[in-house]
PDB file of C-alpha atoms in Angstrom:
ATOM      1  CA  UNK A 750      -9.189 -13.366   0.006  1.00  0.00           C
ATOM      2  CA  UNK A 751      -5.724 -14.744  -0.459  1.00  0.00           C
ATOM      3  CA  UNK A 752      -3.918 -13.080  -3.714  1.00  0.00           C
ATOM      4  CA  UNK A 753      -0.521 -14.996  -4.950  1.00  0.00           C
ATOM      5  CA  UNK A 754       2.205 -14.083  -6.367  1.00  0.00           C
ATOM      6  CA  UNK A 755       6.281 -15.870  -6.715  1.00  0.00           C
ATOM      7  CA  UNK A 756       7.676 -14.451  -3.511  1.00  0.00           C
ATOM      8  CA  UNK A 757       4.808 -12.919  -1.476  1.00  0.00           C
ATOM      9  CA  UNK A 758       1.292 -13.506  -1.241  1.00  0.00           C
ATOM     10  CA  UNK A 759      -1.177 -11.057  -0.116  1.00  0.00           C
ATOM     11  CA  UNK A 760      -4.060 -11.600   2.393  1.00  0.00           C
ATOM     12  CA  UNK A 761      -7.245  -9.591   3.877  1.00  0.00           C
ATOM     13  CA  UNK A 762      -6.549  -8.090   6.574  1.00  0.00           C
ATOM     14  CA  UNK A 763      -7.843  -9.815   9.878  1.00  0.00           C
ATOM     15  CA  UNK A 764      -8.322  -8.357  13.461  1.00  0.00           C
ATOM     16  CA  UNK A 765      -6.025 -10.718  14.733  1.00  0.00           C
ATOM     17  CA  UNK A 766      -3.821  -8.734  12.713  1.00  0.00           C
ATOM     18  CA  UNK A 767      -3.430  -6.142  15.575  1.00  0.00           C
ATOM     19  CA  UNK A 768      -1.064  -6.762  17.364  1.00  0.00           C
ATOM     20  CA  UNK A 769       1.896  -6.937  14.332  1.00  0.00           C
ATOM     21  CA  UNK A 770       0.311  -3.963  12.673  1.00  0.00           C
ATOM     22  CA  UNK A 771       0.979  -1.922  15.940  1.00  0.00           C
ATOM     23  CA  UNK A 772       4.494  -3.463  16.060  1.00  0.00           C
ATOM     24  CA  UNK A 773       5.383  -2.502  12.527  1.00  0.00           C
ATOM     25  CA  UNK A 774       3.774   1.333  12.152  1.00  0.00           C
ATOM     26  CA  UNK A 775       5.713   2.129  15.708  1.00  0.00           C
ATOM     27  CA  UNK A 776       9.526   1.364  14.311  1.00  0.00           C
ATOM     28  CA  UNK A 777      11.031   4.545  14.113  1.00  0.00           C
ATOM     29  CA  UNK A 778      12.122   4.544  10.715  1.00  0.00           C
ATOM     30  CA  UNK A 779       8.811   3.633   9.471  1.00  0.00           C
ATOM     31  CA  UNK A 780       6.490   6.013  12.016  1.00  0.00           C
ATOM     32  CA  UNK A 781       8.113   9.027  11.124  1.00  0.00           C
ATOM     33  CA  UNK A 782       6.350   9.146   8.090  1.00  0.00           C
ATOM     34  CA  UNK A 783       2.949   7.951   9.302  1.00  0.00           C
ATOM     35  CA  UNK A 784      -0.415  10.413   9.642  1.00  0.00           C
ATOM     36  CA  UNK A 785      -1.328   9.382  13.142  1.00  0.00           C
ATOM     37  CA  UNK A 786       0.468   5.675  13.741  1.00  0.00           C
ATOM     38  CA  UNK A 787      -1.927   3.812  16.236  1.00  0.00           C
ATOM     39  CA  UNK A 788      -1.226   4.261  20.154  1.00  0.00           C
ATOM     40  CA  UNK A 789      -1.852   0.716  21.209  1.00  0.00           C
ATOM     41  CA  UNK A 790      -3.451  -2.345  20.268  1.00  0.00           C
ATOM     42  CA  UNK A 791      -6.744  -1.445  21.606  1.00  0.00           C
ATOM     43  CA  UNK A 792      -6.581   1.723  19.238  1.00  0.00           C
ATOM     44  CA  UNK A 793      -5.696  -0.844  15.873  1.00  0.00           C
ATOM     45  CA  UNK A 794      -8.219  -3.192  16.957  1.00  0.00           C
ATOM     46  CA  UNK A 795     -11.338  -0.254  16.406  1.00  0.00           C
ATOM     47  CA  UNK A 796      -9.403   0.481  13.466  1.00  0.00           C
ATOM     48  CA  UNK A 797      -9.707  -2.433  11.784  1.00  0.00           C
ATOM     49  CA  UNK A 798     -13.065  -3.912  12.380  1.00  0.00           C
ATOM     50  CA  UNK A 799     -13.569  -0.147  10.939  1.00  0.00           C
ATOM     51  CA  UNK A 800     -11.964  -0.737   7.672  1.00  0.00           C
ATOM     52  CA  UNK A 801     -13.296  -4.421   7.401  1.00  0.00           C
ATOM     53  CA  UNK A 802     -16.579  -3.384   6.982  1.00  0.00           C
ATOM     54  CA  UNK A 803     -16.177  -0.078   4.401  1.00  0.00           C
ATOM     55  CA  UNK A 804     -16.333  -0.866   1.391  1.00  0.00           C
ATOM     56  CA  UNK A 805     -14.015   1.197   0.185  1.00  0.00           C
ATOM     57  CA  UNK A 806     -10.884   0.117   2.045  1.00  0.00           C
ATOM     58  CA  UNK A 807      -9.122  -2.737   1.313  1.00  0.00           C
ATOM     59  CA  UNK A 808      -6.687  -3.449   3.744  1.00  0.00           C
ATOM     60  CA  UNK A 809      -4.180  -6.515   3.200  1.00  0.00           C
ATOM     61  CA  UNK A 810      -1.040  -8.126   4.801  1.00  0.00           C
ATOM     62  CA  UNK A 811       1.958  -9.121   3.287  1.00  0.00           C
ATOM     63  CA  UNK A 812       3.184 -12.829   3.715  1.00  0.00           C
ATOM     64  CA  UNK A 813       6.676 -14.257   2.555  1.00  0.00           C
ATOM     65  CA  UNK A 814       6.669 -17.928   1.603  1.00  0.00           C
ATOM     66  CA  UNK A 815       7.141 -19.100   4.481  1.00  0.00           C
ATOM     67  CA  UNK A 816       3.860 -17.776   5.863  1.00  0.00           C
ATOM     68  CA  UNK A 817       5.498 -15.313   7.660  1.00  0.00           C
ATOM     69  CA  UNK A 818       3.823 -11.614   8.256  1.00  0.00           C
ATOM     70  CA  UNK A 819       6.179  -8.888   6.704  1.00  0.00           C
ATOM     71  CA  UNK A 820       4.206  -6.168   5.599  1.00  0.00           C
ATOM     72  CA  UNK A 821       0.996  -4.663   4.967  1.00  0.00           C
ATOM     73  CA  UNK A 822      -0.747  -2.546   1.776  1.00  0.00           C
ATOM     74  CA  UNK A 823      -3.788  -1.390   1.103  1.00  0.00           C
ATOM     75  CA  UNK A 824      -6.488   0.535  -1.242  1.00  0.00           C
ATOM     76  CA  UNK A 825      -8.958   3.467   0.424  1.00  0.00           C
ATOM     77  CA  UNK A 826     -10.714   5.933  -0.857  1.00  0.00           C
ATOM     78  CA  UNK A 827     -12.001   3.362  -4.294  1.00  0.00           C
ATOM     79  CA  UNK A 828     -14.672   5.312  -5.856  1.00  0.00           C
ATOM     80  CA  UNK A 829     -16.515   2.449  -7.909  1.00  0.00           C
ATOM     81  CA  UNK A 830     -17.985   4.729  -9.937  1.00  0.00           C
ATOM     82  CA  UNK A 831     -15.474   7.144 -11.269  1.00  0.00           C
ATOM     83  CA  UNK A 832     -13.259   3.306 -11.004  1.00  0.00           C
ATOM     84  CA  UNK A 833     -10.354   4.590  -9.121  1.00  0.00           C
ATOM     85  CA  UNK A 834      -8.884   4.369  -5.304  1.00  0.00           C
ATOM     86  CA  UNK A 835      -5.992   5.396  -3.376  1.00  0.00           C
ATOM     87  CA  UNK A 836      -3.240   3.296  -2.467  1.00  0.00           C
ATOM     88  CA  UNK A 837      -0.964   3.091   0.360  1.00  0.00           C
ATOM     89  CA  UNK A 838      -0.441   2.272   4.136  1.00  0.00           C
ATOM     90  CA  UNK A 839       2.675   0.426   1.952  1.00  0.00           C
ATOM     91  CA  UNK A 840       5.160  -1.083   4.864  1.00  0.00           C
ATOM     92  CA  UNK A 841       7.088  -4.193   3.590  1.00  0.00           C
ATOM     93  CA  UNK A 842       9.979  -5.250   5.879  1.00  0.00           C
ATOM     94  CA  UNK A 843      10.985  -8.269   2.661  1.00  0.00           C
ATOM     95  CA  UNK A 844      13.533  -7.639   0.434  1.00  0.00           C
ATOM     96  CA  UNK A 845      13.184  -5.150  -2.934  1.00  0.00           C
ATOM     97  CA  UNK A 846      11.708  -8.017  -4.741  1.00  0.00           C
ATOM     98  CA  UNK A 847       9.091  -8.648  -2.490  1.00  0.00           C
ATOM     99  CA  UNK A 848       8.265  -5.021  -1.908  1.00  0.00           C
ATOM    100  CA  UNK A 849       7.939  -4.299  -5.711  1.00  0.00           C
ATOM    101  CA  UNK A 850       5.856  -7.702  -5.784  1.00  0.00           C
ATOM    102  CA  UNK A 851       3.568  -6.377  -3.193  1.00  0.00           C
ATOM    103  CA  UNK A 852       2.573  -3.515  -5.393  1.00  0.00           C
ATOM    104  CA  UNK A 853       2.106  -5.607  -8.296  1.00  0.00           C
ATOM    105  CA  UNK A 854      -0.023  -7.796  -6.509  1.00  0.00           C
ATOM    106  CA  UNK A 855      -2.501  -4.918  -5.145  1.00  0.00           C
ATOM    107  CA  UNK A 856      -2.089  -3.463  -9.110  1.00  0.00           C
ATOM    108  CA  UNK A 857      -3.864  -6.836  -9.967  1.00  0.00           C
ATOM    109  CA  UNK A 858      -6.205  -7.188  -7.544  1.00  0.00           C
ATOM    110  CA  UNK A 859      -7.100  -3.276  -8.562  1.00  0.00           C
ATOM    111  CA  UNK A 860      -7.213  -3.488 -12.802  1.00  0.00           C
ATOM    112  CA  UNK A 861      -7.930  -7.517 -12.859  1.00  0.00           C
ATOM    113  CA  UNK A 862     -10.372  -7.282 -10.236  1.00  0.00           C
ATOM    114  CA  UNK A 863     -11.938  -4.533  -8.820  1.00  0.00           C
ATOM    115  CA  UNK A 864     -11.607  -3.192 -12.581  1.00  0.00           C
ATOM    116  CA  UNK A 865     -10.181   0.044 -11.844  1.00  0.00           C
ATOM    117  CA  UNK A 866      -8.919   2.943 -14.257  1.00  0.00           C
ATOM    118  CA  UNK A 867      -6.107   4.127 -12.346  1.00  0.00           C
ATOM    119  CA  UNK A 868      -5.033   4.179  -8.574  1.00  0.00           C
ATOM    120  CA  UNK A 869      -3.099   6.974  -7.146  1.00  0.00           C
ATOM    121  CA  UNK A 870      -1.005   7.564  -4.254  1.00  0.00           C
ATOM    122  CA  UNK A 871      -0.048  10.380  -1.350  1.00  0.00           C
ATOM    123  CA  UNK A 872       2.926  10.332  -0.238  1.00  0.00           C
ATOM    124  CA  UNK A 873       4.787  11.922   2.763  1.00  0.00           C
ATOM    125  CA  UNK A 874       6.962  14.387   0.742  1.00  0.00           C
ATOM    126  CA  UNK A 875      10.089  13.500   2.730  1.00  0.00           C
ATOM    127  CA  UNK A 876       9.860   9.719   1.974  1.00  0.00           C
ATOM    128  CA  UNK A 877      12.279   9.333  -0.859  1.00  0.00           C
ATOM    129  CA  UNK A 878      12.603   5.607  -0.963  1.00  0.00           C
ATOM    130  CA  UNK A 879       8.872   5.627  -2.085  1.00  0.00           C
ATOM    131  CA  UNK A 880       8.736   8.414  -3.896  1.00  0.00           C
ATOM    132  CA  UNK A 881      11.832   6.826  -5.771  1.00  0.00           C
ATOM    133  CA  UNK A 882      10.067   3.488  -6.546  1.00  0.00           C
ATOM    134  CA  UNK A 883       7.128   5.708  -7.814  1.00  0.00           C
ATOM    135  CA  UNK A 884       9.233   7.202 -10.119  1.00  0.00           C
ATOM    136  CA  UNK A 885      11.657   4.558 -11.176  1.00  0.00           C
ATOM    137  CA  UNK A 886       8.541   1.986 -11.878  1.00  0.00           C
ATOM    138  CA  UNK A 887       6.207   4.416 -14.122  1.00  0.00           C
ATOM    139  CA  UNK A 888       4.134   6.591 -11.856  1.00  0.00           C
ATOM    140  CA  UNK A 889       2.831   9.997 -13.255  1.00  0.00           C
ATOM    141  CA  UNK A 890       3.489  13.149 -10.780  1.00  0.00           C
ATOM    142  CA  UNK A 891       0.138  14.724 -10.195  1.00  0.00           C
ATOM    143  CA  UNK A 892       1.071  17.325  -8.232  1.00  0.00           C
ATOM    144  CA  UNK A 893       2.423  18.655  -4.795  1.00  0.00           C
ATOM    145  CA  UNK A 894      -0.370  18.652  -1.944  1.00  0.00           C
ATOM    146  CA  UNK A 895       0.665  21.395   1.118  1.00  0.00           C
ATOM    147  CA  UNK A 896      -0.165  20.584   4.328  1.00  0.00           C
ATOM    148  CA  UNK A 897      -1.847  17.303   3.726  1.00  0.00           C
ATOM    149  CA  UNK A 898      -0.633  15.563   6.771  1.00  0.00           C
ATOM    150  CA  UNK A 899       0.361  16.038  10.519  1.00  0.00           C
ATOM    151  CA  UNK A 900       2.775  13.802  11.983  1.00  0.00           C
ATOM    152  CA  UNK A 901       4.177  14.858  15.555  1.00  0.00           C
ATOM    153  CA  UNK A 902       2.179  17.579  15.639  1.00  0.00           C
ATOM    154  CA  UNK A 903       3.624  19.431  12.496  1.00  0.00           C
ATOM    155  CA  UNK A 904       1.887  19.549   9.123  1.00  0.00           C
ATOM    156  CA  UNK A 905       3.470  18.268   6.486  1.00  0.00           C
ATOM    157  CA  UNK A 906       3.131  17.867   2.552  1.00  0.00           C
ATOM    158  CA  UNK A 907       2.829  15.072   0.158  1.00  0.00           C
ATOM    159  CA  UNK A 908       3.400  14.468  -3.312  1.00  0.00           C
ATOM    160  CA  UNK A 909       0.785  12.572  -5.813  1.00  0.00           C
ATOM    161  CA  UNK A 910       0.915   9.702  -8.131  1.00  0.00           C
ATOM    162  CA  UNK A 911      -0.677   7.969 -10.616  1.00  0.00           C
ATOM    163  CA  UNK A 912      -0.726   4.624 -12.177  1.00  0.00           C
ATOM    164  CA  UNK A 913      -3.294   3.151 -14.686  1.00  0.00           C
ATOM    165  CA  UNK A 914      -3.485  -0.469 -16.104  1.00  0.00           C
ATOM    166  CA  UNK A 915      -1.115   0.355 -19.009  1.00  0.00           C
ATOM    167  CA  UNK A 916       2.009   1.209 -16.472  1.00  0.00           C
ATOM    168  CA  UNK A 917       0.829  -2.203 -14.158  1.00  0.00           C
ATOM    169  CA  UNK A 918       1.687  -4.037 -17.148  1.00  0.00           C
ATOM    170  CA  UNK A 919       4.551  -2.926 -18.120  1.00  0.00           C
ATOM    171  CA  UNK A 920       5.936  -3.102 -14.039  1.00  0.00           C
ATOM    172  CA  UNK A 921       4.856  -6.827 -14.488  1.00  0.00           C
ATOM    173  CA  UNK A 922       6.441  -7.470 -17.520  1.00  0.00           C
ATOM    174  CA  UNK A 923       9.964  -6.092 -16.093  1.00  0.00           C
ATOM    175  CA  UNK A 924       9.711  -7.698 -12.913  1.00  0.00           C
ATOM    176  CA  UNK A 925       8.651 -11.374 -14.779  1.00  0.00           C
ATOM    177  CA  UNK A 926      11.912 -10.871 -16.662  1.00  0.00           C
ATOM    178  CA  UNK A 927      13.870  -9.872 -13.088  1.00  0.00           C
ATOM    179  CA  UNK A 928      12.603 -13.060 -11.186  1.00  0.00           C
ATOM    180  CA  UNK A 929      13.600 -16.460 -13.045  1.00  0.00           C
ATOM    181  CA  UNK A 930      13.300 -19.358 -11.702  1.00  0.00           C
TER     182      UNK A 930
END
């Protein structure tokens, strides 16, 4: 599945996909806010022929327009039933627009497709830049989550967020009027 958007597109992810995923949760500035970033290729490889068969992960990689591989995002944890799902796993090395697009893409595939009520997300407490975006672009604090993770060896809290269909609209209506052709 291939979903489009005006400077990014968004694909499944692909085991072939290793090998860049490894690359881009080891940079320093991205892996110290990672729960357990993979150890080698070997270790992402059994990773994701794991996620491409549950059914409630959705893994994808982020593509500029030139076909080139700059991030990846995802959805885990979608309960069908109670029509929500958690995402994150949110690394885009593009620019601001791109990043922002990213989201809006996996917003779409989540409300337009998968007909979700609202996604949520769990962020690393220390990671401002996200938990800025979260704030800036609509999300709904849910709460404060002790201990949730342990990254290099120390446990470590995250903050929660929520975003339903009404906010997704609005975030695409303000970006639209950002990015003119």
């Amino acid at each position: 599945m291939q979903i489009f958007g005006k400077t990014i597109f968004l694909r499944n992810i692909l085991i072939k996909d290793s090998k860049f995923l490894v690359s881009l949760r080891k940079k320093k500035n991205i892996s110290k806010y990672l729960n357990n970033p993979p150890k080698n290729i070997k270790h992402q490889l059994i990773w994701i022929k794991k996620n491409i068969k549950d059914k409630t992960t959705r893994d994808f990689i982020i593509f500029n327009k030139n076909k080139e591989k700059i991030g990846t995002i995802a959805l885990n944890n979608i309960d069908y039933e109670k029509r929500k799902a958690e995402w994150g796993r949110w690394i885009c090395l593009g620019n601001s627009l791109q990043s922002v697009e990213s989201f809006l893409l996996l917003s779409k595939f989540s409300f337009d497709h998968l007909k979700l009520k609202h996604i949520y997300s769990l962020t690393n407490f220390k990671n401002v830049k996200v938990i800025n975006f979260q704030i800036r672009s609509g999300g709904r604090y849910s709460g404060f989550i002790k201990n949730k993770y342990l990254i290099r060896g120390k446990k470590t809290h995250a903050v929660k967020y929520i975003f339903n269909k009404k906010f997704y609209l609005k975030l695409k209506k303000k970006f639209a009027t950002i990015y003119k052709h």
